[in-house]
Coordinates of C-alpha atoms and ligand atoms in Angstrom, one line a residue:
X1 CA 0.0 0.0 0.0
X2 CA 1.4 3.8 -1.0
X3 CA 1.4 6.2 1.9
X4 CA 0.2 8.7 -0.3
X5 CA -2.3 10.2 2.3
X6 CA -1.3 13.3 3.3
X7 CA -4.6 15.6 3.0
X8 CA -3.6 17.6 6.4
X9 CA -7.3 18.7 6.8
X10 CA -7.9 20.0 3.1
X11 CA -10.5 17.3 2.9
X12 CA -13.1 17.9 5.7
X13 CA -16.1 14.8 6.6
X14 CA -18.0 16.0 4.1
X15 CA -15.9 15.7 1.0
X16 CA -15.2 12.3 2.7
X17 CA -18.5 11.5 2.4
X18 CA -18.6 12.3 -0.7
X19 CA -15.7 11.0 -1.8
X20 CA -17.4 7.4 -1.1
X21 CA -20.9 8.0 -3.1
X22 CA -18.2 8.8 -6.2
X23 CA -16.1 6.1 -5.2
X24 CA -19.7 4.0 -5.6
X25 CA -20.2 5.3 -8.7
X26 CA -17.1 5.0 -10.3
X27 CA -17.3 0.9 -9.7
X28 CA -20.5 0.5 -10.7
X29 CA -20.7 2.8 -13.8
X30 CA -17.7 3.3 -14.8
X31 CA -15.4 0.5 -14.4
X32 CA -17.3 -2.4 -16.0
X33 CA -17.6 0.2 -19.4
X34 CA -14.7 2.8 -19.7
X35 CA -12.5 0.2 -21.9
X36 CA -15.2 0.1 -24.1
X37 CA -15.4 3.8 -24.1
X38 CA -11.7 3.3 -25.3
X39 CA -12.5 1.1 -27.7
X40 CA -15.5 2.9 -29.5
X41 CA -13.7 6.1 -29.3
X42 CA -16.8 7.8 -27.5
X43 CA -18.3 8.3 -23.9
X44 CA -22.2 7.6 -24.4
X45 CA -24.7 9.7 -23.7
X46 CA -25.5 7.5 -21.3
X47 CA -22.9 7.6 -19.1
X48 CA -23.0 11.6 -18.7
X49 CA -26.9 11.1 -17.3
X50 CA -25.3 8.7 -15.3
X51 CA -23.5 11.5 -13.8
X52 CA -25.8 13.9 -13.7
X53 CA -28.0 11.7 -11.9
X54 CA -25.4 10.9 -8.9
X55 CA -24.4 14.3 -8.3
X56 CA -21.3 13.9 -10.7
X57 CA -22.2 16.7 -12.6
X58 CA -24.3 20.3 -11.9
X59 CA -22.8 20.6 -8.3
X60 CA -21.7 24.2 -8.9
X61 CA -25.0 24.8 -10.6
X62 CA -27.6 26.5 -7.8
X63 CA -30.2 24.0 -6.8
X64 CA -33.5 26.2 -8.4
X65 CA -31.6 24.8 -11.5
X66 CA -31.3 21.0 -11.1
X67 CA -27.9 22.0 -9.6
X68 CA -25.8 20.6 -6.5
X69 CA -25.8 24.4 -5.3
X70 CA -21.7 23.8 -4.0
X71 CA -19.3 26.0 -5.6
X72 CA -16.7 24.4 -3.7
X73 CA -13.8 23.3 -5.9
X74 CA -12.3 20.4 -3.7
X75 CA -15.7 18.1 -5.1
X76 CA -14.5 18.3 -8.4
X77 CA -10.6 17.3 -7.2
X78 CA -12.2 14.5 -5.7
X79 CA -14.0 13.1 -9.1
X80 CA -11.0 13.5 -10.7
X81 CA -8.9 11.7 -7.8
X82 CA -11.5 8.8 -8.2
X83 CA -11.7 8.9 -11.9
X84 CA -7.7 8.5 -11.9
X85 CA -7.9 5.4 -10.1
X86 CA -9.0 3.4 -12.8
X87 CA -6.9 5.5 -15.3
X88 CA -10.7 6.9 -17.0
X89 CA -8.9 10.0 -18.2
X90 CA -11.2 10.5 -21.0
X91 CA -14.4 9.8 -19.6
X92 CA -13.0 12.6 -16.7
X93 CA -11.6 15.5 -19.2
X94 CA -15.5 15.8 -20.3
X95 CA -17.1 15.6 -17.3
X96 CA -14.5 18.4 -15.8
X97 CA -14.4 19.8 -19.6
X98 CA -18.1 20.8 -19.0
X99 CA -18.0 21.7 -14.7
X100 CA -14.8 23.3 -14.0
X101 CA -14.4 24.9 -18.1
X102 CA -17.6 25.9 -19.8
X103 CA -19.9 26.3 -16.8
X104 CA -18.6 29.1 -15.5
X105 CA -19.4 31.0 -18.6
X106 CA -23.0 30.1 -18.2
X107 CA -23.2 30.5 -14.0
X108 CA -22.1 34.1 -14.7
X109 CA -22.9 35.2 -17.9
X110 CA -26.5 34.0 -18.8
X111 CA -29.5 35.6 -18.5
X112 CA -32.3 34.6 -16.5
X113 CA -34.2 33.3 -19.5
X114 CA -30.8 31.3 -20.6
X115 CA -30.2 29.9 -17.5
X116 CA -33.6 28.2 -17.1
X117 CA -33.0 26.8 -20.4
X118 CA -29.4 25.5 -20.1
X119 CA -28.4 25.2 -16.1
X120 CA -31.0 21.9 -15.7
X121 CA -29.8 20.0 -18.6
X122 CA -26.2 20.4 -18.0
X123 CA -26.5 19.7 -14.4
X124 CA -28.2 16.4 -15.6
X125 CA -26.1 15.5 -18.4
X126 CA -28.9 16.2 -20.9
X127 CA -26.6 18.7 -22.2
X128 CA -23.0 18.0 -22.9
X129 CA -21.1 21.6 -23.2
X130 CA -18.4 22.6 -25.5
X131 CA -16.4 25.5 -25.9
X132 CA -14.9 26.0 -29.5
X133 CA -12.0 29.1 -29.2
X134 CA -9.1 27.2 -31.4
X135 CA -9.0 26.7 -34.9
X136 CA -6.9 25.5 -37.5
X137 CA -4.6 28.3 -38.1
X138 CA -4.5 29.7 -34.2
X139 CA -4.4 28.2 -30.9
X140 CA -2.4 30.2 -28.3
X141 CA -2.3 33.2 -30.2
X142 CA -6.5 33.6 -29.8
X143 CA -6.5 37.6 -31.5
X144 CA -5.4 35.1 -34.6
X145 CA -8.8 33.6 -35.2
X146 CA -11.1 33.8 -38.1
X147 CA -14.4 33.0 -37.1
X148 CA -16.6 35.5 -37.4
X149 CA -20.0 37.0 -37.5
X150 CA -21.8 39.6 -39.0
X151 CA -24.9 41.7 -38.0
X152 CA -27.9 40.0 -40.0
X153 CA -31.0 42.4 -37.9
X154 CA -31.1 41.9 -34.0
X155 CA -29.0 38.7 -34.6
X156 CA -25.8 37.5 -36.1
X157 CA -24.2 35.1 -38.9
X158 CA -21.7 33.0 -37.8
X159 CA -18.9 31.7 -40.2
X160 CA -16.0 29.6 -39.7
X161 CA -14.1 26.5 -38.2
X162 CA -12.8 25.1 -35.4
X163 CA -10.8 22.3 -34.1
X164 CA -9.4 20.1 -31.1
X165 CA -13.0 20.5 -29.5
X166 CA -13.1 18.5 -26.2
X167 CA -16.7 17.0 -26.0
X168 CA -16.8 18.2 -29.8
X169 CA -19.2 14.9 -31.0
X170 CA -21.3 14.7 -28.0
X171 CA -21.8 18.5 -27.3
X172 CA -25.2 19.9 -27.6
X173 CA -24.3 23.4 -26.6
X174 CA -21.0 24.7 -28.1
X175 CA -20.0 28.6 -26.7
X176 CA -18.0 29.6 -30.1
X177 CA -15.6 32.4 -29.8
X178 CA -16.0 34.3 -32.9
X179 CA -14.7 37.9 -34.1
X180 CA -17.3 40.5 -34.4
X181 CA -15.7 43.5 -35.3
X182 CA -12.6 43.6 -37.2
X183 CA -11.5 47.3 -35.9
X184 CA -12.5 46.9 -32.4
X185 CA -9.2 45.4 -31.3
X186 CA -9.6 42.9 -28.5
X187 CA -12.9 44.6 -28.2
X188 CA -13.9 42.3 -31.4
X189 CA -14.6 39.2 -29.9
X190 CA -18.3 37.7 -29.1
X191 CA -19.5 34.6 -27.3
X192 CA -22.3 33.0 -29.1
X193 CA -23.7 29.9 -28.1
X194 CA -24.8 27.6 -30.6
X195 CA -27.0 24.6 -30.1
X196 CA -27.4 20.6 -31.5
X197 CA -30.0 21.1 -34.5
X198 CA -29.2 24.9 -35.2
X199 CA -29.0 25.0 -39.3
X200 CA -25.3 25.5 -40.7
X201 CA -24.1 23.5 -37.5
X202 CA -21.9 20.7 -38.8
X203 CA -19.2 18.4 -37.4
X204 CA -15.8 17.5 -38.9
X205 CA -14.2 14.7 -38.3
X206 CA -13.8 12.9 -34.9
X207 CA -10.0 13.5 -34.6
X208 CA -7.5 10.4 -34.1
X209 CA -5.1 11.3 -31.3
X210 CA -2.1 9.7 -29.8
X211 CA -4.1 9.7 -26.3
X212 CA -7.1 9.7 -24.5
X213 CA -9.2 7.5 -27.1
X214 CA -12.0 7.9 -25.4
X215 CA -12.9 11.6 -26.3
X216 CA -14.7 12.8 -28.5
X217 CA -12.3 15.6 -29.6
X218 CA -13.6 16.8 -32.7
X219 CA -14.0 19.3 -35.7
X220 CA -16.8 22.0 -35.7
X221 CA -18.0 23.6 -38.8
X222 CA -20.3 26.6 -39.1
X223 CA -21.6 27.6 -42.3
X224 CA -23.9 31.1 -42.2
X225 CA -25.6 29.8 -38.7
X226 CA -28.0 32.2 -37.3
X227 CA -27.6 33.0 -33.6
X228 CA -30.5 34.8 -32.4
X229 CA -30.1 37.6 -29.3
X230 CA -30.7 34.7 -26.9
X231 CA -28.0 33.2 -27.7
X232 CA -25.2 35.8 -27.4
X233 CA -23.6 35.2 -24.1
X234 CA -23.1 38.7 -22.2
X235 CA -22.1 41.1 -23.7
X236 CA -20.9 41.6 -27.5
X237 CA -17.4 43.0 -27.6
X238 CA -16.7 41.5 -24.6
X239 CA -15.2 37.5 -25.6
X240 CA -11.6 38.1 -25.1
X241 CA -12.4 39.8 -21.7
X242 CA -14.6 36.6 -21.0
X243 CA -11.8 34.2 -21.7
X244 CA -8.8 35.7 -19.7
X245 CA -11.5 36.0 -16.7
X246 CA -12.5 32.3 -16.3
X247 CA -9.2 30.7 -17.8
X248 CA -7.2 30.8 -14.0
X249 CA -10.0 27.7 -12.9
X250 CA -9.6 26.0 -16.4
X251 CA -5.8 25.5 -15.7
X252 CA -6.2 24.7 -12.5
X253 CA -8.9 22.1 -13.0
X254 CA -6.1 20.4 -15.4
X255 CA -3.6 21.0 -12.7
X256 CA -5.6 19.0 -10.4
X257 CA -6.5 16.1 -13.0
X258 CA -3.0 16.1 -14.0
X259 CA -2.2 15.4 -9.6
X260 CA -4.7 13.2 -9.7
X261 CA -3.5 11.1 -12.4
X262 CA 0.0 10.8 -11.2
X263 CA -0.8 10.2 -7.8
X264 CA -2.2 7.4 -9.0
X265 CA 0.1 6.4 -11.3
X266 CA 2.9 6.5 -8.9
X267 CA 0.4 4.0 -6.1
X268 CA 0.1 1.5 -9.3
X269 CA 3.8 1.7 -9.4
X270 CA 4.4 1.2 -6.0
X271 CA 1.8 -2.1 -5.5
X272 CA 4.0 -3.4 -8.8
X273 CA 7.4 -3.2 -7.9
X274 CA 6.7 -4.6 -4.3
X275 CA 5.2 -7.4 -6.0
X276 CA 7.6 -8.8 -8.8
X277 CA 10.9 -9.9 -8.2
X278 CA 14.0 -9.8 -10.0
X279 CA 17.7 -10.8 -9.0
X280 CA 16.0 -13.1 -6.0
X281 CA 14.5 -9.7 -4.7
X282 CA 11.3 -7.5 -4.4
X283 CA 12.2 -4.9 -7.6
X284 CA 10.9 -2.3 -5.2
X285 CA 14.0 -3.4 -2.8
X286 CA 17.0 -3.0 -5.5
X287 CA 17.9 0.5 -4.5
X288 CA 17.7 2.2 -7.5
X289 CA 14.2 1.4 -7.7
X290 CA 13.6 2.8 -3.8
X291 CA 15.6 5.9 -5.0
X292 CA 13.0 6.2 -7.8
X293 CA 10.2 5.5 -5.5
X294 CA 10.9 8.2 -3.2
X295 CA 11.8 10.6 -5.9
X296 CA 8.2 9.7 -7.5
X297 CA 6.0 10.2 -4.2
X298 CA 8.3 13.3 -3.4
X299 CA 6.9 15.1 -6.6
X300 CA 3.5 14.0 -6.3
X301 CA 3.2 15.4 -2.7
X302 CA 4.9 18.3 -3.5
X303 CA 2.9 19.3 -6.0
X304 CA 0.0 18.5 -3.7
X305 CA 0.5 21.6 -1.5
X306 CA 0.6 24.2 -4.2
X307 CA -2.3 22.6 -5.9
X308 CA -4.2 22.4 -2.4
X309 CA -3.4 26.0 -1.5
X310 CA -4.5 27.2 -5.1
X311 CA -8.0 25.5 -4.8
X312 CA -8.4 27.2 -1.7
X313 CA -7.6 30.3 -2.9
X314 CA -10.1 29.8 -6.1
X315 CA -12.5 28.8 -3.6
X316 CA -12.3 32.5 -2.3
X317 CA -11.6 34.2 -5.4
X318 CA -8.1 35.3 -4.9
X319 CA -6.1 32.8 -7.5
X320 CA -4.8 34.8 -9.4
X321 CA -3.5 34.0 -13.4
X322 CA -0.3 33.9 -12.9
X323 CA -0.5 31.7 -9.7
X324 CA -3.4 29.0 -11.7
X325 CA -0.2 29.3 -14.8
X326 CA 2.1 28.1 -12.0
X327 CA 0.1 25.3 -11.0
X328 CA -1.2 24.5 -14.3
X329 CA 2.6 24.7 -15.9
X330 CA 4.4 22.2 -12.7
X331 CA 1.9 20.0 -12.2
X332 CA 0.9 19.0 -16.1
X333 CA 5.2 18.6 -16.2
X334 CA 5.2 16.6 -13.3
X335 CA 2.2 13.9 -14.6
X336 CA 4.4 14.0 -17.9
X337 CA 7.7 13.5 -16.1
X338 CA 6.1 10.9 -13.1
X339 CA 4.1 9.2 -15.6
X340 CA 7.4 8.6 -18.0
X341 CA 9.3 7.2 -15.5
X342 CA 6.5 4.8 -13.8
X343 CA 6.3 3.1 -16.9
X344 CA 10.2 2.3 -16.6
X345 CA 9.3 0.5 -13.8
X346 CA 6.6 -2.1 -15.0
X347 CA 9.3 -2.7 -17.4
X348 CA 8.0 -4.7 -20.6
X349 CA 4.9 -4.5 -18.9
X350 CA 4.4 -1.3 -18.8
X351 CA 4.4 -1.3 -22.4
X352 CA 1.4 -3.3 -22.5
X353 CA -2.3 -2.3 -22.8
X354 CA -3.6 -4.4 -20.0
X355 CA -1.7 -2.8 -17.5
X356 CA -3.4 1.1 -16.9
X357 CA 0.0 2.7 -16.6
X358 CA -0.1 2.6 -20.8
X359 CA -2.5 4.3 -21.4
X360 CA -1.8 6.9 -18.2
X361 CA 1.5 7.4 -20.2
X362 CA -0.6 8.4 -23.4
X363 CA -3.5 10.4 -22.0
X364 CA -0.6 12.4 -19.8
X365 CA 1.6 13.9 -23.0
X366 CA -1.7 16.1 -23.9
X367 CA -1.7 17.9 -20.9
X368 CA 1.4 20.2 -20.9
X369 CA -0.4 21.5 -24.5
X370 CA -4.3 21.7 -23.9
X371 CA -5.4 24.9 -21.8
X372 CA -2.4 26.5 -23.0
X373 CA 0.8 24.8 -23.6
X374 CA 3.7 25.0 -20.8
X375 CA 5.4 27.8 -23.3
X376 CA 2.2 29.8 -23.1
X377 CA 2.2 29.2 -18.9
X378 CA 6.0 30.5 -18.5
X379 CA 5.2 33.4 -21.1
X380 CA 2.4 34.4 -18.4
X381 CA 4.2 33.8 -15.5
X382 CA 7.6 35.7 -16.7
X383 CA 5.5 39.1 -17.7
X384 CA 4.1 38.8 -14.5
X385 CA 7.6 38.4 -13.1
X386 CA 8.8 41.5 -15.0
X387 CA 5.7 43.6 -13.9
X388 CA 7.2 44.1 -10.3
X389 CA 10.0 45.9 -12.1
X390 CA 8.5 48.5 -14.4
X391 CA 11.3 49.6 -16.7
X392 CA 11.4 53.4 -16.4
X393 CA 11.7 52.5 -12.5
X394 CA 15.2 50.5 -12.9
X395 CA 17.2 53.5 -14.3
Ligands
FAD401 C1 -6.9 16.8 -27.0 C2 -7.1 18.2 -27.2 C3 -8.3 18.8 -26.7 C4 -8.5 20.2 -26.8 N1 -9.6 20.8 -26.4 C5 -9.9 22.1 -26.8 C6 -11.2 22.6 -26.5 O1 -12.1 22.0 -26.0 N2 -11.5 23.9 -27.0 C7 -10.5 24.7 -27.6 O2 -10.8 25.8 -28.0 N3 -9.3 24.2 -27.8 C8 -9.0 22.9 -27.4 N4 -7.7 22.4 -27.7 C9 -6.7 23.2 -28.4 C10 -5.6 23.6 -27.5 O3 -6.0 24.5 -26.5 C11 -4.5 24.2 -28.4 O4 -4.0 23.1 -29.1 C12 -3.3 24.8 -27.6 O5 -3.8 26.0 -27.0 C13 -2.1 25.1 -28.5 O6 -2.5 25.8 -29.7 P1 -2.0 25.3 -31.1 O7 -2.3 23.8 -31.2 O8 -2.6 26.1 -32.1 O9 -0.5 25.4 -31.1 P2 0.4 26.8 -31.5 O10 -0.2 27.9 -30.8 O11 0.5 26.8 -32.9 O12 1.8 26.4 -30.8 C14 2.8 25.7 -31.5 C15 4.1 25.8 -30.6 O13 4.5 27.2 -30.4 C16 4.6 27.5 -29.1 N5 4.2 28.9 -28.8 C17 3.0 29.5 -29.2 N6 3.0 30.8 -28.7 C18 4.2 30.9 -28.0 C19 4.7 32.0 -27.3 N7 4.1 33.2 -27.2 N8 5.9 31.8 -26.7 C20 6.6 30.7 -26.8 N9 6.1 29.6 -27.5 C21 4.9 29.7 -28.1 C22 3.6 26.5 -28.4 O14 4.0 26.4 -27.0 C23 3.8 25.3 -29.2 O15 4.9 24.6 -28.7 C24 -7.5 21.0 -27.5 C25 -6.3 20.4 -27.9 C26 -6.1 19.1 -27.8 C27 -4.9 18.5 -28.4

């Protein structure tokens, strides 16, 4: 057994408590199916009503709106934690893809009118979300993008294409960031949600990664779809803006997936080596393996602290983007790193499929690029470095 336990009160009783309905539902709907899900390249719709309908999903979402009514961040740490056990990356990057990323947008930018008719249905997984900012021809650099749409009366025209969309297939609301006025400057950017059946809505193709099989990353293709007023999400002019404000929780919520995934990467690691022998010895006894071992469960708790104190601080709204660009930037790293160098130690093995730490090894390489790559974090990190010293200041 790892000694990988040190929560020093982060956790209290309750997220205990919770922590064992999830642990529940993770071996009785997830387990027996989330190879499949590998297999068939898709999460069913099934299994997201599944989660809606064991307070998986929703649980930020206020209860008047089919929600859990709990902001809280450490819940969603602990479905990923218990997701990670059984190495169901995918199935967790769109459950977390759709609570931690794109809700947010909808909690605080929707109208009345828009959150009756979208906060029920995502809370019960009757609504997979999607957000759609990257395309083919710009990622990181977002001012880069060509989507666009024009006035057409009290509505708009949207045009354009995007790519890499997490939940892409499945979605039935996608928020597209689009450019709305070419001479406004970051001031040109909208938010416009469009839905399942809207006319011009197409998909691509369902990409072919290297990891995470399982998700439905995908293609989106809008050809002259109309987006009605009730569908613009706050205010026009104001996408960019949008986008800087929620992205400190999206990086965290991969900083936290990316823990939770090599925490338990390093406890697979740990029950393997004790167990197989080599030389007349427990592998986990030759000393270069304890050495490893201890370097291993160093990083993972470690990273634990920063990522603990930075949940806490989202929790009262004082993480701040450089701080979630920290956590986002080590901990993705440290999965990549951890994850590299647990496979070492299942040997032959641990090039397998059977054995999880495979496919851990694959799902873990996207991580230091999604949400903004690791160059992106240190780019954020470093101007906020070099803001403390205002040039005209150090002459
Ligand atoms: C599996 C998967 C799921 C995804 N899900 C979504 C999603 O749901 N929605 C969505 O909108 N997007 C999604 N993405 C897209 C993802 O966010 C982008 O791939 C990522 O932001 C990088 O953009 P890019 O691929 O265009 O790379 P580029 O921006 O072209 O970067 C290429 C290289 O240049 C480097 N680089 C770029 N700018 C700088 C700089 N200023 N300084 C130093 N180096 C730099 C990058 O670090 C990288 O190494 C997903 C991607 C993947 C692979």
């Amino acid at each position: 057994m790892s000694s990988l336990n040190l929560r020093g009160g982060f956790y209290t009783e309750d997220h205990e408590a919770y922590r064992a309905s999830v642990r529940e539902f993770v071996r009785r709907e997830v387990e027996p199916h989330h190879l499949d899900w590998e297999e068939e390249r898709l999460v069913p719709r099934s299994a997201w009503e599944a989660a809606g309908a064991n307070g998986i999903l929703g649980l930020a979402v206020p209860e008047e709106y089919g929600g859990g009514g709990e902001p809280d961040f450490r819940y969603p740490m602990v479905v990923a934690e218990e997701l990670a056990t059984i190495g169901a990356s995918s199935y967790c990057l769109g459950l977390r893809l759709q609570d931690d990323i794109v809700l947010p947008y909808l909690l605080e930018l929707c109208t009345e009118e828009q959150k009756r008719r979208w906060l029920p249905g995502a809370a019960s997984g009757e609504i997979v979300l999607a957000i759609a900012m990257t395309e083919p021809g710009a990622g990181s650099d977002l001012q880069g993008i060509r989507a666009n749409a024009v006035r057409d009366g009290d509505g708009w025209i949207l045009n354009g294409q995007k790519t890499f969309i997490t939940n892409g297939i499945n979605a039935d609301l996608v928020i597209v960031f689009a450019r709305t006025d070419p001479d406004a400057g970051s001031r040109g950017y909208s938010l416009l949600v469009v839905e399942r059946d809207d006319p011009g809505f197409s998909r691509g193709r369902k990409l072919d990664k290297i990891g995470l099989a399982g998700q439905d990353t995908a293609e989106l293709v809008f050809e002259d779809v109309r987006v009605g007023p009730d569908n613009v999400l706050g205010e026009i002019g104001q996408g960019l803006i949008y986008l800087m404000q929620r992205l400190p929780k999206e990086r965290l919520s991969l900083a936290a997936q990316a823990l939770a995934a090599a925490e338990a990467a390093v406890r697979w690691t740990q029950d393997y080596v004790f167990d197989r022998t080599a030389f007349g010895q427990r592998v986990g006894d030759l000393q270069a393996t304890r050495f490893e071992l201890a370097e291993l469960e160093t990083e993972v708790e470690i990273t634990r602290a920063y990522i603990q104190n930075a949940a806490l601080a989202l929790n009262d709204g004082t993480l701040t983007t450089a701080e979630a660009s920290k956590a986002k930037l080590w901990a993705t790293e440290m999965q990549v790193r951890v994850t590299t160098r647990c496979l070492q130690l299942f040997g032959g093995y641990g090039y397998m499929n059977e054995y999880p730490i495979g496919r851990a090894f694959r799902d873990s390489r996207v991580q230091t690029i999604y949400g903004g790559t690791s160059q992106v974090m240190k780019e954020i990190i470093g101007r906020d470095i070099a803001g403390r010293y205002p040039k005209d200041a150090t002459r």
